[in-house]
XYZ file of C-alpha atoms in Angstrom:
107
model
C 2.363 19.764 10.998
C 1.731 16.592 8.806
C 0.836 13.522 11.010
C 2.867 10.588 9.841
C 0.693 7.778 7.561
C 1.227 3.924 9.019
C 3.026 1.748 7.578
C 1.401 -0.695 5.168
C 1.286 -4.188 5.600
C 1.653 -6.479 2.670
C -1.554 -6.780 1.509
C -2.025 -2.848 2.203
C 0.949 -2.469 -0.562
C -1.134 -4.863 -3.117
C -3.731 -2.806 -2.651
C -1.778 0.793 -3.285
C 0.384 -0.942 -6.313
C -2.844 -1.396 -7.937
C -4.444 1.467 -7.201
C -0.670 3.427 -8.275
C -1.392 1.532 -11.628
C -5.083 2.499 -12.148
C -5.247 6.295 -10.882
C -9.013 6.588 -9.831
C -10.143 2.936 -10.125
C -13.525 1.244 -8.507
C -13.546 -0.843 -5.635
C -14.858 -3.533 -7.722
C -12.111 -2.807 -10.340
C -9.028 -3.518 -7.783
C -10.467 -6.486 -6.045
C -11.166 -8.000 -8.866
C -7.539 -7.531 -9.473
C -6.510 -8.744 -5.948
C -7.824 -12.346 -7.212
C -4.616 -12.892 -9.252
C -2.919 -13.436 -6.585
C -5.393 -14.941 -3.404
C -8.660 -15.591 -3.201
C -10.467 -12.819 -0.401
C -14.007 -11.465 -0.445
C -15.497 -9.167 -2.139
C -16.570 -6.724 1.416
C -12.810 -8.025 2.673
C -10.902 -5.561 0.092
C -13.509 -2.839 0.191
C -12.899 -2.733 3.922
C -9.019 -2.588 3.384
C -9.411 0.346 1.029
C -12.038 2.047 3.771
C -9.168 1.413 5.893
C -6.303 3.203 3.479
C -8.850 6.360 3.077
C -8.498 6.305 7.185
C -4.733 6.048 6.751
C -5.022 8.918 4.791
C -3.186 7.159 2.148
C -5.902 6.536 -0.375
C -9.087 9.110 -1.116
C -12.806 7.444 -2.199
C -15.641 9.544 -4.075
C -19.308 8.291 -4.259
C -19.895 7.941 -8.398
C -23.521 6.419 -8.497
C -23.708 3.048 -6.711
C -19.869 2.335 -7.056
C -17.283 4.033 -4.859
C -13.446 5.202 -6.424
C -10.866 5.874 -4.780
C -7.117 7.584 -6.028
C -3.922 7.321 -4.253
C -3.260 10.905 -1.790
C 0.261 10.125 -2.348
C 3.084 9.234 -4.713
C 4.599 5.563 -4.143
C 7.893 7.055 -4.545
C 7.140 8.666 -1.335
C 5.936 5.620 0.578
C 8.721 3.680 -1.127
C 11.225 5.919 0.203
C 10.021 6.025 3.799
C 9.713 2.606 3.991
C 13.643 2.081 2.922
C 14.654 4.352 5.341
C 12.444 2.689 7.973
C 14.390 -0.711 6.862
C 18.115 1.137 6.980
C 17.092 2.392 10.901
C 15.311 -0.742 11.981
C 18.045 -3.695 10.234
C 21.084 -1.625 9.175
C 21.279 0.339 11.934
C 20.957 3.503 10.345
C 24.070 2.878 8.034
C 23.956 1.437 4.808
C 27.826 0.700 4.319
C 26.222 -2.201 6.634
C 24.158 -3.542 3.329
C 27.582 -4.606 1.811
C 29.258 -6.202 5.176
C 25.417 -8.170 5.620
C 26.092 -9.459 2.273
C 29.986 -10.939 2.353
C 28.192 -12.407 6.048
C 25.510 -14.136 4.226
C 28.166 -15.988 1.273
C 30.350 -17.746 3.924
């Protein structure tokens, strides 16, 4: 039986989106991509990538002095789980409530 992966934080989503877009990629490239949105240290990004490995969202491979990271799960699968979680938590397990919430917000 497979273990359910923990949910991703907003920053983890950002890192995963980079990995999904680029495929097999070095920590340095991921770090440089994250600088477009927010300044953070290289070691911080590296630590977060290693946590994503522990959570089994990424795998890593040593290539000389460089660590390469690669997604282990398709983006669509993780996104679908997040949508199901949102529907369950916020919409009380019914998508039909979405339209009524939308109408309530316009009043």
